[in-house]
């Protein structure tokens, strides 16, 4: 439940954890369906591809799925790439955080543009990747992860982790 579970509970919200056995887990699907029915969920906010897929499969007839796709690429694997887009298409609406993500959802998942809402990410990861590319002496293939972003006295402080893919050494700012 790290890092947010305890904070969610401390705020007084119920938290249910449904473990996953690995791969597509039918038990997780049924457990999620039971949870949605028990809670009489009317709106389900599913973050990213797998949560969206499971939620669409488990939703009750009256529940609306709001899928939130926070990247601009499909998950790896042929089966995932063929199974997830039709499930995302069944969501009532899809939130994305970049224009590239919006285009991916419209083009690949065939979600009508009217059901896709763009809420821009406050951090341009592509610009950060270029800045780090220059900082790291031209290492072309960097995996950049924003690990925290804090607003301090009206200034944005960003915690980054980047991994040069060729040697695996992690650096954190």
PDB file of C-alpha atoms in Angstrom:
ATOM      1  CA  UNK A   1       0.000   0.000   0.000  1.00  0.00           C
ATOM      2  CA  UNK A   2       3.035   2.241  -0.093  1.00  0.00           C
ATOM      3  CA  UNK A   3       3.481   5.068  -0.560  1.00  0.00           C
ATOM      4  CA  UNK A   4      -0.106   6.410  -0.422  1.00  0.00           C
ATOM      5  CA  UNK A   5      -2.225   3.763   1.298  1.00  0.00           C
ATOM      6  CA  UNK A   6      -1.726   4.901   4.866  1.00  0.00           C
ATOM      7  CA  UNK A   7      -2.339   8.530   3.909  1.00  0.00           C
ATOM      8  CA  UNK A   8      -5.602   7.540   2.198  1.00  0.00           C
ATOM      9  CA  UNK A   9      -6.707   5.644   5.312  1.00  0.00           C
ATOM     10  CA  UNK A  10      -5.648   8.528   7.588  1.00  0.00           C
ATOM     11  CA  UNK A  11      -7.952  10.820   5.611  1.00  0.00           C
ATOM     12  CA  UNK A  12     -10.815   8.468   6.466  1.00  0.00           C
ATOM     13  CA  UNK A  13     -11.261   6.792   3.086  1.00  0.00           C
ATOM     14  CA  UNK A  14     -11.764   3.029   2.959  1.00  0.00           C
ATOM     15  CA  UNK A  15      -8.976   1.185   1.162  1.00  0.00           C
ATOM     16  CA  UNK A  16      -9.313  -2.300  -0.302  1.00  0.00           C
ATOM     17  CA  UNK A  17      -6.308  -4.177  -1.607  1.00  0.00           C
ATOM     18  CA  UNK A  18      -6.785  -6.869  -4.221  1.00  0.00           C
ATOM     19  CA  UNK A  19      -3.598  -8.851  -4.754  1.00  0.00           C
ATOM     20  CA  UNK A  20      -2.605 -10.044  -8.212  1.00  0.00           C
ATOM     21  CA  UNK A  21      -1.085 -13.425  -8.960  1.00  0.00           C
ATOM     22  CA  UNK A  22       0.687 -12.237 -12.124  1.00  0.00           C
ATOM     23  CA  UNK A  23      -0.324 -11.851 -15.737  1.00  0.00           C
ATOM     24  CA  UNK A  24      -4.060 -11.659 -16.317  1.00  0.00           C
ATOM     25  CA  UNK A  25      -5.579 -12.810 -13.027  1.00  0.00           C
ATOM     26  CA  UNK A  26      -9.197 -13.979 -13.250  1.00  0.00           C
ATOM     27  CA  UNK A  27      -9.408 -14.003  -9.434  1.00  0.00           C
ATOM     28  CA  UNK A  28      -8.559 -10.308  -9.367  1.00  0.00           C
ATOM     29  CA  UNK A  29     -11.245  -9.623 -11.951  1.00  0.00           C
ATOM     30  CA  UNK A  30     -13.916 -11.381  -9.850  1.00  0.00           C
ATOM     31  CA  UNK A  31     -12.727  -9.758  -6.602  1.00  0.00           C
ATOM     32  CA  UNK A  32     -12.882  -6.329  -8.218  1.00  0.00           C
ATOM     33  CA  UNK A  33     -16.374  -7.043  -9.556  1.00  0.00           C
ATOM     34  CA  UNK A  34     -17.549  -8.067  -6.058  1.00  0.00           C
ATOM     35  CA  UNK A  35     -16.010  -4.902  -4.590  1.00  0.00           C
ATOM     36  CA  UNK A  36     -17.696  -2.648  -7.182  1.00  0.00           C
ATOM     37  CA  UNK A  37     -21.055  -4.260  -6.503  1.00  0.00           C
ATOM     38  CA  UNK A  38     -20.674  -4.183  -2.715  1.00  0.00           C
ATOM     39  CA  UNK A  39     -19.694  -0.505  -2.784  1.00  0.00           C
ATOM     40  CA  UNK A  40     -22.355   0.301  -5.394  1.00  0.00           C
ATOM     41  CA  UNK A  41     -19.703   2.126  -7.394  1.00  0.00           C
ATOM     42  CA  UNK A  42     -21.225   4.603  -9.828  1.00  0.00           C
ATOM     43  CA  UNK A  43     -18.004   6.164 -11.111  1.00  0.00           C
ATOM     44  CA  UNK A  44     -14.710   4.278 -11.209  1.00  0.00           C
ATOM     45  CA  UNK A  45     -11.487   6.213 -11.780  1.00  0.00           C
ATOM     46  CA  UNK A  46      -8.949   3.735 -13.152  1.00  0.00           C
ATOM     47  CA  UNK A  47      -5.342   4.893 -13.479  1.00  0.00           C
ATOM     48  CA  UNK A  48      -3.368   3.535 -16.441  1.00  0.00           C
ATOM     49  CA  UNK A  49      -3.784   0.625 -18.787  1.00  0.00           C
ATOM     50  CA  UNK A  50      -4.154  -2.438 -16.561  1.00  0.00           C
ATOM     51  CA  UNK A  51      -6.387  -0.844 -13.934  1.00  0.00           C
ATOM     52  CA  UNK A  52      -8.575   0.468 -16.763  1.00  0.00           C
ATOM     53  CA  UNK A  53      -8.765  -2.940 -18.405  1.00  0.00           C
ATOM     54  CA  UNK A  54      -9.687  -4.745 -15.185  1.00  0.00           C
ATOM     55  CA  UNK A  55     -12.202  -2.038 -14.257  1.00  0.00           C
ATOM     56  CA  UNK A  56     -13.976  -2.175 -17.618  1.00  0.00           C
ATOM     57  CA  UNK A  57     -14.242  -5.959 -17.342  1.00  0.00           C
ATOM     58  CA  UNK A  58     -15.469  -5.815 -13.732  1.00  0.00           C
ATOM     59  CA  UNK A  59     -17.843  -2.839 -13.909  1.00  0.00           C
ATOM     60  CA  UNK A  60     -21.533  -3.188 -13.196  1.00  0.00           C
ATOM     61  CA  UNK A  61     -24.040  -2.029 -15.802  1.00  0.00           C
ATOM     62  CA  UNK A  62     -24.639   1.296 -14.079  1.00  0.00           C
ATOM     63  CA  UNK A  63     -21.001   2.168 -13.345  1.00  0.00           C
ATOM     64  CA  UNK A  64     -19.093   4.655 -15.496  1.00  0.00           C
ATOM     65  CA  UNK A  65     -15.358   4.148 -16.000  1.00  0.00           C
ATOM     66  CA  UNK A  66     -13.095   7.195 -16.177  1.00  0.00           C
ATOM     67  CA  UNK A  67      -9.806   5.867 -17.485  1.00  0.00           C
ATOM     68  CA  UNK A  68      -6.649   7.882 -16.859  1.00  0.00           C
ATOM     69  CA  UNK A  69      -3.805   7.098 -19.266  1.00  0.00           C
ATOM     70  CA  UNK A  70      -0.667   8.797 -18.006  1.00  0.00           C
ATOM     71  CA  UNK A  71       1.789   7.866 -20.742  1.00  0.00           C
ATOM     72  CA  UNK A  72       1.968   7.970 -24.516  1.00  0.00           C
ATOM     73  CA  UNK A  73       2.699   4.355 -25.388  1.00  0.00           C
ATOM     74  CA  UNK A  74       0.961   1.005 -25.162  1.00  0.00           C
ATOM     75  CA  UNK A  75       2.294  -1.596 -22.722  1.00  0.00           C
ATOM     76  CA  UNK A  76       4.768  -4.071 -24.208  1.00  0.00           C
ATOM     77  CA  UNK A  77       3.561  -7.386 -25.552  1.00  0.00           C
ATOM     78  CA  UNK A  78       1.405  -8.323 -28.511  1.00  0.00           C
ATOM     79  CA  UNK A  79      -1.473  -9.679 -26.405  1.00  0.00           C
ATOM     80  CA  UNK A  80      -1.609  -6.552 -24.230  1.00  0.00           C
ATOM     81  CA  UNK A  81      -1.420  -4.300 -27.284  1.00  0.00           C
ATOM     82  CA  UNK A  82      -4.368  -6.053 -28.878  1.00  0.00           C
ATOM     83  CA  UNK A  83      -6.517  -6.579 -25.746  1.00  0.00           C
ATOM     84  CA  UNK A  84      -6.230  -3.237 -23.921  1.00  0.00           C
ATOM     85  CA  UNK A  85      -7.296  -0.703 -26.622  1.00  0.00           C
ATOM     86  CA  UNK A  86     -10.814  -2.190 -27.043  1.00  0.00           C
ATOM     87  CA  UNK A  87     -11.238  -2.143 -23.249  1.00  0.00           C
ATOM     88  CA  UNK A  88     -10.158   1.516 -23.044  1.00  0.00           C
ATOM     89  CA  UNK A  89     -12.661   2.250 -25.832  1.00  0.00           C
ATOM     90  CA  UNK A  90     -15.449   1.043 -23.507  1.00  0.00           C
ATOM     91  CA  UNK A  91     -14.624   3.669 -20.834  1.00  0.00           C
ATOM     92  CA  UNK A  92     -17.127   6.528 -20.493  1.00  0.00           C
ATOM     93  CA  UNK A  93     -14.235   9.000 -20.767  1.00  0.00           C
ATOM     94  CA  UNK A  94     -10.463   8.986 -20.865  1.00  0.00           C
ATOM     95  CA  UNK A  95      -8.167  11.527 -19.178  1.00  0.00           C
ATOM     96  CA  UNK A  96      -4.688  11.983 -20.671  1.00  0.00           C
ATOM     97  CA  UNK A  97      -1.818  14.232 -19.614  1.00  0.00           C
ATOM     98  CA  UNK A  98      -0.184  14.963 -22.975  1.00  0.00           C
ATOM     99  CA  UNK A  99      -1.142  15.604 -26.575  1.00  0.00           C
ATOM    100  CA  UNK A 100       0.824  12.492 -27.590  1.00  0.00           C
ATOM    101  CA  UNK A 101      -1.230  10.444 -25.123  1.00  0.00           C
ATOM    102  CA  UNK A 102      -4.417  12.005 -26.500  1.00  0.00           C
ATOM    103  CA  UNK A 103      -3.464  11.086 -30.057  1.00  0.00           C
ATOM    104  CA  UNK A 104      -2.575   7.533 -28.994  1.00  0.00           C
ATOM    105  CA  UNK A 105      -5.963   7.015 -27.304  1.00  0.00           C
ATOM    106  CA  UNK A 106      -7.859   8.479 -30.261  1.00  0.00           C
ATOM    107  CA  UNK A 107      -5.840   6.659 -32.940  1.00  0.00           C
ATOM    108  CA  UNK A 108      -4.988   3.311 -31.348  1.00  0.00           C
ATOM    109  CA  UNK A 109      -7.911   2.803 -28.972  1.00  0.00           C
ATOM    110  CA  UNK A 110     -10.360   4.476 -31.364  1.00  0.00           C
ATOM    111  CA  UNK A 111     -11.936   6.537 -28.586  1.00  0.00           C
ATOM    112  CA  UNK A 112     -13.902   9.468 -30.041  1.00  0.00           C
ATOM    113  CA  UNK A 113     -12.100  12.770 -29.441  1.00  0.00           C
ATOM    114  CA  UNK A 114     -15.150  14.127 -27.570  1.00  0.00           C
ATOM    115  CA  UNK A 115     -14.602  11.489 -24.845  1.00  0.00           C
ATOM    116  CA  UNK A 116     -10.880  12.250 -24.382  1.00  0.00           C
ATOM    117  CA  UNK A 117      -9.955  15.073 -21.991  1.00  0.00           C
ATOM    118  CA  UNK A 118      -6.435  16.494 -21.994  1.00  0.00           C
ATOM    119  CA  UNK A 119      -5.230  17.745 -18.600  1.00  0.00           C
ATOM    120  CA  UNK A 120      -1.588  18.684 -19.280  1.00  0.00           C
ATOM    121  CA  UNK A 121       1.130  17.384 -17.042  1.00  0.00           C
ATOM    122  CA  UNK A 122       2.935  20.229 -15.294  1.00  0.00           C
ATOM    123  CA  UNK A 123       6.280  18.610 -16.094  1.00  0.00           C
ATOM    124  CA  UNK A 124       7.513  18.210 -19.684  1.00  0.00           C
ATOM    125  CA  UNK A 125       9.379  14.885 -19.450  1.00  0.00           C
ATOM    126  CA  UNK A 126      10.629  15.168 -23.046  1.00  0.00           C
ATOM    127  CA  UNK A 127      12.268  18.518 -22.234  1.00  0.00           C
ATOM    128  CA  UNK A 128      13.760  17.021 -19.061  1.00  0.00           C
ATOM    129  CA  UNK A 129      15.084  14.064 -21.059  1.00  0.00           C
ATOM    130  CA  UNK A 130      16.828  16.477 -23.481  1.00  0.00           C
ATOM    131  CA  UNK A 131      18.295  18.507 -20.605  1.00  0.00           C
ATOM    132  CA  UNK A 132      19.588  15.325 -18.973  1.00  0.00           C
ATOM    133  CA  UNK A 133      20.927  14.136 -22.334  1.00  0.00           C
ATOM    134  CA  UNK A 134      23.062  17.266 -22.488  1.00  0.00           C
ATOM    135  CA  UNK A 135      23.997  16.983 -18.778  1.00  0.00           C
ATOM    136  CA  UNK A 136      25.038  13.315 -19.106  1.00  0.00           C
ATOM    137  CA  UNK A 137      27.415  13.902 -21.991  1.00  0.00           C
ATOM    138  CA  UNK A 138      25.172  12.759 -24.802  1.00  0.00           C
ATOM    139  CA  UNK A 139      23.855   9.440 -23.454  1.00  0.00           C
ATOM    140  CA  UNK A 140      21.054   8.962 -25.951  1.00  0.00           C
ATOM    141  CA  UNK A 141      18.845   6.429 -24.200  1.00  0.00           C
ATOM    142  CA  UNK A 142      17.712   7.679 -20.796  1.00  0.00           C
ATOM    143  CA  UNK A 143      14.772   6.414 -18.787  1.00  0.00           C
ATOM    144  CA  UNK A 144      13.502   9.455 -16.867  1.00  0.00           C
ATOM    145  CA  UNK A 145      11.133   9.116 -13.926  1.00  0.00           C
ATOM    146  CA  UNK A 146       9.725  12.054 -11.991  1.00  0.00           C
ATOM    147  CA  UNK A 147       9.741  10.729  -8.430  1.00  0.00           C
ATOM    148  CA  UNK A 148       8.345  13.796  -6.696  1.00  0.00           C
ATOM    149  CA  UNK A 149       7.269  17.322  -7.472  1.00  0.00           C
ATOM    150  CA  UNK A 150       6.779  19.872  -4.720  1.00  0.00           C
ATOM    151  CA  UNK A 151       5.610  23.466  -4.796  1.00  0.00           C
ATOM    152  CA  UNK A 152       7.846  25.430  -2.436  1.00  0.00           C
ATOM    153  CA  UNK A 153       7.233  29.178  -2.056  1.00  0.00           C
ATOM    154  CA  UNK A 154       5.744  29.339  -5.574  1.00  0.00           C
ATOM    155  CA  UNK A 155       8.760  27.520  -7.077  1.00  0.00           C
ATOM    156  CA  UNK A 156       8.489  24.005  -8.446  1.00  0.00           C
ATOM    157  CA  UNK A 157      11.031  21.553  -7.032  1.00  0.00           C
ATOM    158  CA  UNK A 158      11.262  18.354  -9.042  1.00  0.00           C
ATOM    159  CA  UNK A 159      12.855  15.117  -7.859  1.00  0.00           C
ATOM    160  CA  UNK A 160      14.151  13.065 -10.770  1.00  0.00           C
ATOM    161  CA  UNK A 161      15.597   9.621 -11.250  1.00  0.00           C
ATOM    162  CA  UNK A 162      17.276   8.802 -14.521  1.00  0.00           C
ATOM    163  CA  UNK A 163      18.844   5.592 -15.682  1.00  0.00           C
ATOM    164  CA  UNK A 164      21.213   5.443 -18.639  1.00  0.00           C
ATOM    165  CA  UNK A 165      19.834   2.297 -20.215  1.00  0.00           C
ATOM    166  CA  UNK A 166      23.231   1.038 -21.402  1.00  0.00           C
ATOM    167  CA  UNK A 167      24.926   0.655 -17.990  1.00  0.00           C
ATOM    168  CA  UNK A 168      22.021   0.698 -15.531  1.00  0.00           C
ATOM    169  CA  UNK A 169      23.567   3.243 -13.141  1.00  0.00           C
ATOM    170  CA  UNK A 170      20.816   5.265 -11.450  1.00  0.00           C
ATOM    171  CA  UNK A 171      21.212   8.866 -10.542  1.00  0.00           C
ATOM    172  CA  UNK A 172      18.711  10.753  -8.405  1.00  0.00           C
ATOM    173  CA  UNK A 173      18.401  14.536  -8.036  1.00  0.00           C
TER     174      UNK A 173
END
